[in-house]
Amino acid sequence: MFQNDKDVFNVLFEAVSEGVIVVNTKQQIVSTNKSAEDMFGYTKGELLNAHLHVLIPQRYHANHGENFDGFMKNREKRQMGHGRDLYGAHKNGHTFPVEAGLNPMDINGETFVMALVIDISVRKKQELELQTLNNELEKKVETRTIELITTVEELKEVNKERDLEIKKRIEAQDKISNALKKEKELNELKTKFLSLVSHEFKTPLSGILTSAMLLGKYKLEKQQEKRDKHIKTITDKVHYLNNILNDFLSIEKLETGKINYKYSTFKLSKVVDEVVYNANMLLKEGQTIKYPENIDDYALYQDEKIVELALSNLVHNAIKYSPEHGVIGIEINQNETETKFVVSDHGMGIPKADQKQIFNRYFRAENALLTQGTGIGLNIVKSHLENLGGSISFTSEENKGSTFIILLKNKAE
Ligand code: ADP
């Protein structure tokens, strides 16, 4: 075949950029083009009739033999290498990656195989570089991801600390504003106290002064009765002033939580006797106190002073807000768990409109304004009783009278 159109064929054959190598069935090279010769570093003369192995690295020779035989059996045009890298052997000893396509053909009854070979060194190198770059990129991405996760974790931590800080600040602010509120309330209390002192103290103080002055004038022995009367006036008024002062001290203690209740077991009759004894000194003309005398079995485990304070407060109010010759009643009932104190009077009563404010500090009902008072007592009593787990309530009708009820557990918890 090489005889026909030889010139044309040669020009084409030599001009192809792929290396062309033609071998016979014994794998003897029968033809090469310039590209193939340049690629493998041989001259045409050196290659012709040489075994194809000269162009294949030693380590592939064994496999190559098998592959070639297999190929000859099937004889179809195909790409060499399938899934594995192919290498060519250069004359100078180095190997280089190639891609090869095989084309079997029959010429004049003889079988040949034409291999088209491309040197893919550059491409492989680029692939390798690309791979390296990819690997580096992946590593970088990995590192960055780890850094990012760490940063996110750190941020979360910072956030947590910030939240904690904010919570602490809010708590501190609350504390400060509570303290300020307390401070303000105490200031108000003091202001109120001063204004009260200037009003409430004036009358008793001038009464004390007058009595003291008159006392000095009754020098004769037979005037002892008059002296006694003025001494009683002075004592009563000093008691009254002292009570107001005590009330104020109680408010301050209740406000600042400085109260320590002292629990003990005591007989109720003892408290009632004490309250009635003191109240008797305040009674108006013809007023009487009806109190139970069969309560020797009743005992409480509570703060005795507070129980006395509560009861005497109610009794003093009953005396204060009811007219001469009225009867003030004290009743006491006790069951397994609870004790009920009832203090009643037939006095001026509390107007309906004022009733819901009666336990508010400084509140005084409209009909009570001409009677001396501070509007503190019931407020203190209520706070104490609630602190002790008890309660206070009342019913009242204007111009008919009032009934105050205290409920208290027999045993403080
Ligand atoms: P104070 O008697 O010093 O004004 P309290 O706190 O003891 O203060 O009482 C508050 C108000 O409740 C009184 O000012 C009065 O208006 C009314 N009050 C209390 N007890 C009675 C009562 N037994 N009868 C009528 N009004 C009463």
Short mmCIF file of C-alpha atoms and ligand atoms in Angstrom, two decimals:
data_model
loop_
_atom_site.label_atom_id
_atom_site.label_comp_id
_atom_site.label_asym_id
_atom_site.label_seq_id
_atom_site.Cartn_x
_atom_site.Cartn_y
_atom_site.Cartn_z
CA MET A 1 0.00 0.00 0.00
CA PHE A 2 2.87 2.34 0.70
CA GLN A 3 3.79 2.33 -2.95
CA ASN A 4 0.57 4.02 -4.07
CA ASP A 5 0.29 7.78 -3.74
CA LYS A 6 3.37 7.57 -1.64
CA ASP A 7 4.18 11.27 -1.69
CA VAL A 8 0.73 12.39 -0.65
CA PHE A 9 0.56 9.82 2.04
CA ASN A 10 4.00 10.72 3.39
CA VAL A 11 3.18 14.39 3.60
CA LEU A 12 -0.03 13.67 5.50
CA PHE A 13 1.55 11.01 7.64
CA GLU A 14 4.45 13.17 8.67
CA ALA A 15 2.31 16.26 9.22
CA VAL A 16 0.03 14.70 11.83
CA SER A 17 0.75 16.18 15.26
CA GLU A 18 0.07 12.91 17.09
CA GLY A 19 2.81 10.32 17.02
CA VAL A 20 1.90 7.52 14.67
CA ILE A 21 3.45 4.11 15.14
CA VAL A 22 2.45 1.13 13.03
CA VAL A 23 3.33 -2.40 14.18
CA ASN A 24 2.71 -5.84 12.74
CA THR A 25 1.27 -8.75 14.68
CA LYS A 26 4.73 -9.51 16.09
CA GLN A 27 4.80 -6.00 17.48
CA GLN A 28 7.59 -5.03 15.16
CA ILE A 29 7.55 -1.39 14.25
CA VAL A 30 6.93 -1.03 10.55
CA SER A 31 6.31 2.68 10.32
CA THR A 32 6.60 5.87 12.40
CA ASN A 33 6.03 9.54 11.69
CA LYS A 34 8.13 12.51 12.74
CA SER A 35 5.99 13.34 15.74
CA ALA A 36 6.48 9.82 17.10
CA GLU A 37 10.22 9.93 16.52
CA ASP A 38 10.55 13.32 18.21
CA MET A 39 8.34 12.20 21.08
CA PHE A 40 10.47 9.12 21.84
CA GLY A 41 13.86 10.60 20.79
CA TYR A 42 14.67 8.08 18.08
CA THR A 43 15.39 8.38 14.36
CA LYS A 44 13.15 6.56 11.96
CA GLY A 45 16.06 4.21 11.20
CA GLU A 46 16.44 3.25 14.83
CA LEU A 47 12.74 2.45 15.17
CA LEU A 48 11.95 0.54 12.01
CA ASN A 49 11.93 -3.21 12.66
CA ALA A 50 12.55 -2.63 16.37
CA HIS A 51 10.19 -4.31 18.83
CA LEU A 52 7.47 -2.04 20.17
CA HIS A 53 8.91 -2.65 23.66
CA VAL A 54 11.63 -0.07 23.02
CA LEU A 55 8.92 2.55 23.36
CA ILE A 56 7.38 1.04 26.50
CA PRO A 57 8.99 1.26 29.96
CA GLN A 58 10.46 -2.03 31.09
CA ARG A 59 8.04 -2.48 34.00
CA TYR A 60 5.02 -2.59 31.66
CA HIS A 61 6.42 -5.10 29.19
CA ALA A 62 4.79 -8.21 30.66
CA ASN A 63 1.36 -6.66 30.88
CA HIS A 64 1.67 -5.09 27.52
CA GLY A 65 2.24 -8.50 25.86
CA GLU A 66 -1.02 -9.81 27.30
CA ASN A 67 -2.93 -6.70 26.40
CA PHE A 68 -1.66 -6.80 22.84
CA ASP A 69 -2.70 -10.43 22.35
CA GLY A 70 -6.12 -9.70 23.81
CA PHE A 71 -6.51 -6.77 21.53
CA MET A 72 -5.54 -8.75 18.46
CA LYS A 73 -8.20 -11.32 19.28
CA ASN A 74 -11.00 -8.76 19.47
CA ARG A 75 -9.57 -6.41 16.90
CA GLU A 76 -11.56 -3.34 17.41
CA LYS A 77 -10.61 0.27 17.35
CA ARG A 78 -10.14 1.52 20.84
CA GLN A 79 -8.44 3.81 23.24
CA MET A 80 -5.52 2.23 25.06
CA GLY A 81 -5.09 2.22 28.78
CA HIS A 82 -8.72 2.22 29.97
CA GLY A 83 -8.70 3.42 33.52
CA ARG A 84 -4.96 3.31 34.01
CA ASP A 85 -2.14 5.63 33.11
CA LEU A 86 0.04 4.77 30.10
CA TYR A 87 3.71 5.63 29.86
CA GLY A 88 6.17 5.88 26.97
CA ALA A 89 9.91 5.27 27.25
CA HIS A 90 12.16 7.94 25.77
CA LYS A 91 15.44 6.96 24.27
CA ASN A 92 17.29 8.95 26.93
CA GLY A 93 15.77 6.70 29.63
CA HIS A 94 13.01 8.89 31.05
CA THR A 95 9.38 7.89 30.94
CA PHE A 96 6.51 10.17 30.12
CA PRO A 97 2.72 9.86 30.26
CA VAL A 98 0.93 9.19 26.99
CA GLU A 99 -2.50 8.66 25.60
CA ALA A 100 -2.82 6.15 22.80
CA GLY A 101 -5.56 5.05 20.41
CA LEU A 102 -5.26 1.74 18.59
CA ASN A 103 -6.55 1.07 15.09
CA PRO A 104 -6.26 -2.46 13.69
CA MET A 105 -6.16 -2.79 9.91
CA ASP A 106 -5.55 -5.38 7.25
CA ILE A 107 -3.37 -4.53 4.33
CA ASN A 108 -2.72 -7.02 1.61
CA GLY A 109 -3.82 -9.86 3.83
CA GLU A 110 -1.50 -8.86 6.65
CA THR A 111 -2.69 -7.37 9.95
CA PHE A 112 -1.22 -4.17 11.33
CA VAL A 113 -2.02 -1.98 14.26
CA MET A 114 -1.68 1.75 14.02
CA ALA A 115 -1.18 3.50 17.33
CA LEU A 116 -1.86 7.23 17.62
CA VAL A 117 0.16 8.52 20.55
CA ILE A 118 -0.05 11.90 22.34
CA ASP A 119 2.49 13.07 24.91
CA ILE A 120 0.34 14.24 27.80
CA SER A 121 3.23 15.31 30.11
CA VAL A 122 2.10 18.92 30.10
CA ARG A 123 -1.51 18.02 30.70
CA LYS A 124 -0.58 15.59 33.45
CA LYS A 125 1.64 18.19 35.04
CA GLN A 126 -1.20 20.69 34.92
CA GLU A 127 -3.59 18.09 36.31
CA LEU A 128 -1.12 17.41 39.08
CA GLU A 129 -0.74 21.09 39.80
CA LEU A 130 -4.50 21.45 39.75
CA GLN A 131 -4.79 18.52 42.12
CA THR A 132 -2.18 20.04 44.42
CA LEU A 133 -3.99 23.36 44.26
CA ASN A 134 -7.27 21.62 44.97
CA ASN A 135 -5.75 19.79 47.91
CA GLU A 136 -4.31 22.99 49.26
CA LEU A 137 -7.64 24.69 48.75
CA GLU A 138 -9.45 21.90 50.55
CA LYS A 139 -6.97 22.10 53.38
CA LYS A 140 -7.43 25.85 53.54
CA VAL A 141 -11.20 25.46 53.53
CA GLU A 142 -10.86 22.88 56.28
CA THR A 143 -8.61 25.15 58.34
CA ARG A 144 -10.91 28.11 57.76
CA THR A 145 -13.93 26.02 58.71
CA ILE A 146 -12.23 24.99 61.94
CA GLU A 147 -11.25 28.62 62.57
CA LEU A 148 -14.80 29.67 61.86
CA ILE A 149 -16.24 27.06 64.22
CA THR A 150 -13.77 28.18 66.90
CA THR A 151 -14.72 31.81 66.31
CA VAL A 152 -18.41 30.96 66.51
CA GLU A 153 -17.78 29.06 69.76
CA GLU A 154 -15.78 31.99 71.13
CA LEU A 155 -18.56 34.35 70.09
CA LYS A 156 -21.11 32.15 71.83
CA GLU A 157 -18.94 32.26 74.95
CA VAL A 158 -18.60 36.04 74.68
CA ASN A 159 -22.36 36.28 74.22
CA LYS A 160 -22.94 34.13 77.28
CA GLU A 161 -20.58 36.32 79.32
CA ARG A 162 -22.32 39.43 77.99
CA ASP A 163 -25.75 38.04 78.88
CA LEU A 164 -24.46 37.27 82.35
CA GLU A 165 -22.99 40.75 82.60
CA ILE A 166 -26.31 42.28 81.51
CA LYS A 167 -28.20 40.13 84.02
CA LYS A 168 -25.81 41.20 86.76
CA ARG A 169 -26.22 44.83 85.76
CA ILE A 170 -30.00 44.57 85.77
CA GLU A 171 -29.84 42.94 89.19
CA ALA A 172 -27.53 45.66 90.44
CA GLN A 173 -29.82 48.32 88.98
CA ASP A 174 -32.82 46.67 90.62
CA LYS A 175 -30.97 46.60 93.90
CA ILE A 176 -30.03 50.25 93.58
CA SER A 177 -33.53 51.31 92.56
CA ASN A 178 -35.00 49.24 95.40
CA ALA A 179 -32.58 50.83 97.81
CA LEU A 180 -33.49 54.24 96.42
CA LYS A 181 -37.19 53.42 96.74
CA LYS A 182 -36.66 52.35 100.34
CA GLU A 183 -34.62 55.46 100.96
CA LYS A 184 -37.36 57.59 99.42
CA GLU A 185 -40.04 55.89 101.49
CA LEU A 186 -38.02 56.39 104.64
CA ASN A 187 -37.51 60.02 103.73
CA GLU A 188 -41.23 60.40 103.16
CA LEU A 189 -41.80 58.73 106.49
CA LYS A 190 -39.46 61.16 108.19
CA THR A 191 -41.12 64.13 106.47
CA LYS A 192 -44.50 62.78 107.47
CA PHE A 193 -43.21 62.28 110.98
CA LEU A 194 -41.99 65.86 111.20
CA SER A 195 -45.28 67.27 109.96
CA LEU A 196 -47.13 64.94 112.30
CA VAL A 197 -44.96 65.94 115.23
CA SER A 198 -45.73 69.57 114.55
CA HIS A 199 -49.49 68.85 114.48
CA GLU A 200 -50.09 65.86 116.73
CA PHE A 201 -47.55 66.73 119.37
CA LYS A 202 -48.68 70.31 119.79
CA THR A 203 -51.95 69.63 121.62
CA PRO A 204 -50.65 67.01 124.08
CA LEU A 205 -47.47 69.00 124.69
CA SER A 206 -49.40 72.17 125.48
CA GLY A 207 -51.69 70.03 127.70
CA ILE A 208 -48.61 68.72 129.53
CA LEU A 209 -47.28 72.26 129.87
CA THR A 210 -50.56 73.55 131.27
CA SER A 211 -50.85 70.67 133.74
CA ALA A 212 -47.23 71.13 134.82
CA MET A 213 -47.85 74.85 135.33
CA LEU A 214 -51.01 74.23 137.33
CA LEU A 215 -49.24 71.53 139.36
CA GLY A 216 -46.88 74.20 140.58
CA LYS A 217 -49.80 76.30 141.78
CA TYR A 218 -51.51 73.65 143.93
CA LYS A 219 -49.27 73.86 146.94
CA LEU A 220 -51.72 73.16 149.69
CA GLU A 221 -52.05 69.67 151.11
CA LYS A 222 -55.81 69.59 150.50
CA GLN A 223 -55.21 70.19 146.84
CA GLN A 224 -53.72 66.70 146.40
CA GLU A 225 -56.70 65.58 144.34
CA LYS A 226 -56.10 68.36 141.83
CA ARG A 227 -52.43 67.54 141.70
CA ASP A 228 -53.27 63.89 141.03
CA LYS A 229 -55.57 64.91 138.19
CA HIS A 230 -52.81 66.89 136.50
CA ILE A 231 -50.23 64.17 137.09
CA LYS A 232 -52.63 61.73 135.35
CA THR A 233 -53.09 64.16 132.47
CA ILE A 234 -49.34 64.46 132.07
CA THR A 235 -48.85 60.68 132.29
CA ASP A 236 -51.62 59.99 129.74
CA LYS A 237 -50.30 62.49 127.29
CA VAL A 238 -46.71 61.28 127.65
CA HIS A 239 -48.04 57.74 127.01
CA TYR A 240 -49.87 58.97 123.98
CA LEU A 241 -46.77 60.68 122.57
CA ASN A 242 -44.69 57.65 123.37
CA ASN A 243 -47.13 55.45 121.46
CA ILE A 244 -46.86 57.64 118.39
CA LEU A 245 -43.07 57.45 118.55
CA ASN A 246 -43.24 53.67 118.94
CA ASP A 247 -45.54 53.42 115.93
CA PHE A 248 -43.03 55.31 113.82
CA LEU A 249 -40.19 53.11 114.99
CA SER A 250 -42.31 50.05 114.12
CA ILE A 251 -42.91 51.33 110.60
CA GLU A 252 -39.23 51.87 110.04
CA LYS A 253 -38.45 48.40 111.35
CA LEU A 254 -41.16 46.82 109.20
CA GLU A 255 -39.91 48.75 106.16
CA THR A 256 -36.29 47.76 106.57
CA GLY A 257 -37.12 44.16 107.50
CA LYS A 258 -35.29 44.56 110.79
CA ILE A 259 -37.95 42.80 112.83
CA ASN A 260 -37.10 39.62 114.66
CA TYR A 261 -40.20 38.02 116.11
CA LYS A 262 -39.71 36.35 119.46
CA TYR A 263 -41.89 33.29 119.84
CA SER A 264 -42.89 31.82 123.16
CA THR A 265 -45.83 30.03 124.73
CA PHE A 266 -48.02 32.34 126.81
CA LYS A 267 -51.50 32.42 128.29
CA LEU A 268 -54.04 34.57 126.52
CA SER A 269 -55.55 35.69 129.82
CA LYS A 270 -52.26 37.39 130.66
CA VAL A 271 -52.34 39.43 127.44
CA VAL A 272 -56.01 40.33 127.84
CA ASP A 273 -55.46 41.46 131.45
CA GLU A 274 -52.56 43.66 130.36
CA VAL A 275 -54.53 45.19 127.48
CA VAL A 276 -57.62 45.82 129.59
CA TYR A 277 -55.56 47.24 132.46
CA ASN A 278 -53.91 49.79 130.16
CA ALA A 279 -57.14 50.53 128.31
CA ASN A 280 -58.97 51.28 131.53
CA MET A 281 -56.82 54.37 131.93
CA LEU A 282 -58.04 55.69 128.60
CA LEU A 283 -61.75 55.02 129.09
CA LYS A 284 -64.08 57.93 128.63
CA GLU A 285 -66.75 58.79 131.14
CA GLY A 286 -69.02 55.77 131.68
CA GLN A 287 -67.29 53.54 129.11
CA THR A 288 -66.85 49.89 130.04
CA ILE A 289 -64.92 46.99 128.57
CA LYS A 290 -66.60 43.59 128.46
CA TYR A 291 -63.93 40.93 128.25
CA PRO A 292 -63.89 37.15 128.66
CA GLU A 293 -62.80 35.79 131.99
CA ASN A 294 -63.00 32.07 131.24
CA ILE A 295 -60.00 31.89 128.95
CA ASP A 296 -57.45 30.38 131.31
CA ASP A 297 -57.12 27.33 129.06
CA TYR A 298 -56.18 29.36 126.01
CA ALA A 299 -52.51 29.60 125.20
CA LEU A 300 -50.57 30.63 122.10
CA TYR A 301 -47.14 29.98 120.72
CA GLN A 302 -46.62 33.37 119.08
CA ASP A 303 -44.86 36.70 119.59
CA GLU A 304 -46.56 37.88 122.79
CA LYS A 305 -45.67 41.56 122.36
CA ILE A 306 -47.17 41.68 118.87
CA VAL A 307 -50.40 39.98 119.97
CA GLU A 308 -50.67 42.51 122.78
CA LEU A 309 -49.91 45.38 120.41
CA ALA A 310 -52.61 44.26 117.96
CA LEU A 311 -55.27 43.73 120.58
CA SER A 312 -54.56 46.98 122.45
CA ASN A 313 -54.62 48.88 119.16
CA LEU A 314 -58.13 47.66 118.41
CA VAL A 315 -59.32 48.31 121.96
CA HIS A 316 -57.79 51.82 122.00
CA ASN A 317 -59.52 52.63 118.70
CA ALA A 318 -62.81 51.31 120.04
CA ILE A 319 -62.47 53.60 123.06
CA LYS A 320 -61.31 56.55 120.97
CA TYR A 321 -64.01 56.29 118.31
CA SER A 322 -67.01 55.59 120.56
CA PRO A 323 -68.84 57.95 122.84
CA GLU A 324 -69.03 58.13 126.63
CA HIS A 325 -71.02 55.40 128.36
CA GLY A 326 -70.44 53.01 125.48
CA VAL A 327 -69.59 49.33 125.93
CA ILE A 328 -66.50 47.92 124.25
CA GLY A 329 -66.50 44.18 123.75
CA ILE A 330 -63.60 41.73 123.58
CA GLU A 331 -64.33 38.14 122.62
CA ILE A 332 -61.85 35.34 122.17
CA ASN A 333 -62.42 31.90 120.71
CA GLN A 334 -59.90 29.19 120.14
CA ASN A 335 -60.16 25.91 118.25
CA GLU A 336 -57.55 23.24 117.55
CA THR A 337 -55.49 25.40 115.24
CA GLU A 338 -56.66 28.98 115.35
CA THR A 339 -57.56 31.79 117.70
CA LYS A 340 -60.15 34.45 116.88
CA PHE A 341 -60.14 37.87 118.59
CA VAL A 342 -63.21 40.09 118.16
CA VAL A 343 -63.20 43.71 119.33
CA SER A 344 -66.50 45.58 118.95
CA ASP A 345 -67.86 49.00 119.77
CA HIS A 346 -71.00 51.05 119.26
CA GLY A 347 -69.19 54.15 118.14
CA MET A 348 -69.05 56.40 115.11
CA GLY A 349 -68.27 53.57 112.70
CA ILE A 350 -66.42 53.93 109.40
CA PRO A 351 -68.16 55.51 106.37
CA LYS A 352 -68.64 52.99 103.55
CA ALA A 353 -66.58 55.07 101.10
CA ASP A 354 -63.55 55.02 103.43
CA GLN A 355 -63.69 51.37 104.40
CA LYS A 356 -61.44 49.94 101.69
CA GLN A 357 -58.61 52.30 102.60
CA ILE A 358 -58.71 51.83 106.32
CA PHE A 359 -55.50 49.71 106.43
CA ASN A 360 -53.53 52.12 104.23
CA ARG A 361 -50.77 53.90 106.07
CA TYR A 362 -51.74 57.43 107.29
CA PHE A 363 -55.31 56.94 106.12
CA ARG A 364 -57.96 58.33 108.43
CA ALA A 365 -61.69 58.20 107.79
CA GLU A 366 -63.43 61.46 107.17
CA ASN A 367 -65.53 61.25 110.36
CA ALA A 368 -62.42 60.63 112.50
CA LEU A 369 -60.50 63.76 111.60
CA LEU A 370 -61.54 65.69 114.70
CA THR A 371 -60.23 62.94 116.93
CA GLN A 372 -56.47 62.73 117.50
CA GLY A 373 -54.73 60.04 115.51
CA THR A 374 -52.06 59.28 112.93
CA GLY A 375 -53.55 56.59 110.68
CA ILE A 376 -50.58 54.33 111.40
CA GLY A 377 -51.82 51.82 113.98
CA LEU A 378 -54.00 49.54 111.84
CA ASN A 379 -51.41 49.51 109.06
CA ILE A 380 -48.72 48.28 111.45
CA VAL A 381 -51.04 45.72 113.04
CA LYS A 382 -51.94 44.31 109.61
CA SER A 383 -48.28 44.03 108.54
CA HIS A 384 -47.30 42.26 111.75
CA LEU A 385 -50.23 39.86 111.61
CA GLU A 386 -49.51 38.96 108.02
CA ASN A 387 -45.86 38.37 108.91
CA LEU A 388 -47.07 35.96 111.57
CA GLY A 389 -49.39 34.18 109.15
CA GLY A 390 -52.53 35.81 110.56
CA SER A 391 -55.11 38.27 109.23
CA ILE A 392 -57.29 41.18 110.23
CA SER A 393 -60.70 42.25 108.90
CA PHE A 394 -63.66 44.35 110.02
CA THR A 395 -67.30 45.22 109.51
CA SER A 396 -68.58 48.66 110.28
CA GLU A 397 -71.59 50.90 109.88
CA GLU A 398 -71.42 54.62 110.29
CA ASN A 399 -72.95 55.85 113.57
CA LYS A 400 -73.67 52.29 114.62
CA GLY A 401 -70.30 50.81 115.42
CA SER A 402 -67.44 48.61 114.25
CA THR A 403 -66.25 45.06 114.77
CA PHE A 404 -62.62 44.13 114.14
CA ILE A 405 -61.58 40.48 113.82
CA ILE A 406 -58.10 39.02 114.13
CA LEU A 407 -57.34 35.44 113.13
CA LEU A 408 -54.07 33.94 114.27
CA LYS A 409 -52.63 30.43 114.25
CA ASN A 410 -52.18 28.94 117.71
CA LYS A 411 -48.66 27.94 116.76
CA ALA A 412 -46.40 30.17 114.72
CA GLU A 413 -44.49 28.22 112.08
P1 ADP B 1 -55.57 56.40 114.11
O1 ADP B 1 -56.60 55.87 115.01
O2 ADP B 1 -54.36 56.88 114.80
O3 ADP B 1 -56.12 57.42 113.16
P2 ADP B 1 -55.53 53.73 112.97
O4 ADP B 1 -54.64 53.18 111.98
O5 ADP B 1 -55.63 53.02 114.27
O6 ADP B 1 -55.06 55.24 113.18
O7 ADP B 1 -56.95 53.82 112.34
C1 ADP B 1 -57.12 54.32 111.05
C2 ADP B 1 -58.49 54.91 110.88
O8 ADP B 1 -59.47 53.90 110.93
C3 ADP B 1 -58.89 55.86 111.93
O9 ADP B 1 -58.38 57.16 111.71
C4 ADP B 1 -60.37 55.80 111.85
O10 ADP B 1 -60.85 56.60 110.80
C5 ADP B 1 -60.65 54.39 111.49
N1 ADP B 1 -60.97 53.53 112.66
C6 ADP B 1 -60.19 52.62 113.23
N2 ADP B 1 -60.83 51.99 114.25
C7 ADP B 1 -62.05 52.51 114.28
C8 ADP B 1 -63.20 52.29 115.11
N3 ADP B 1 -63.20 51.37 116.07
N4 ADP B 1 -64.30 53.02 114.85
C9 ADP B 1 -64.33 53.92 113.87
N5 ADP B 1 -63.29 54.20 113.07
C10 ADP B 1 -62.15 53.51 113.27
#
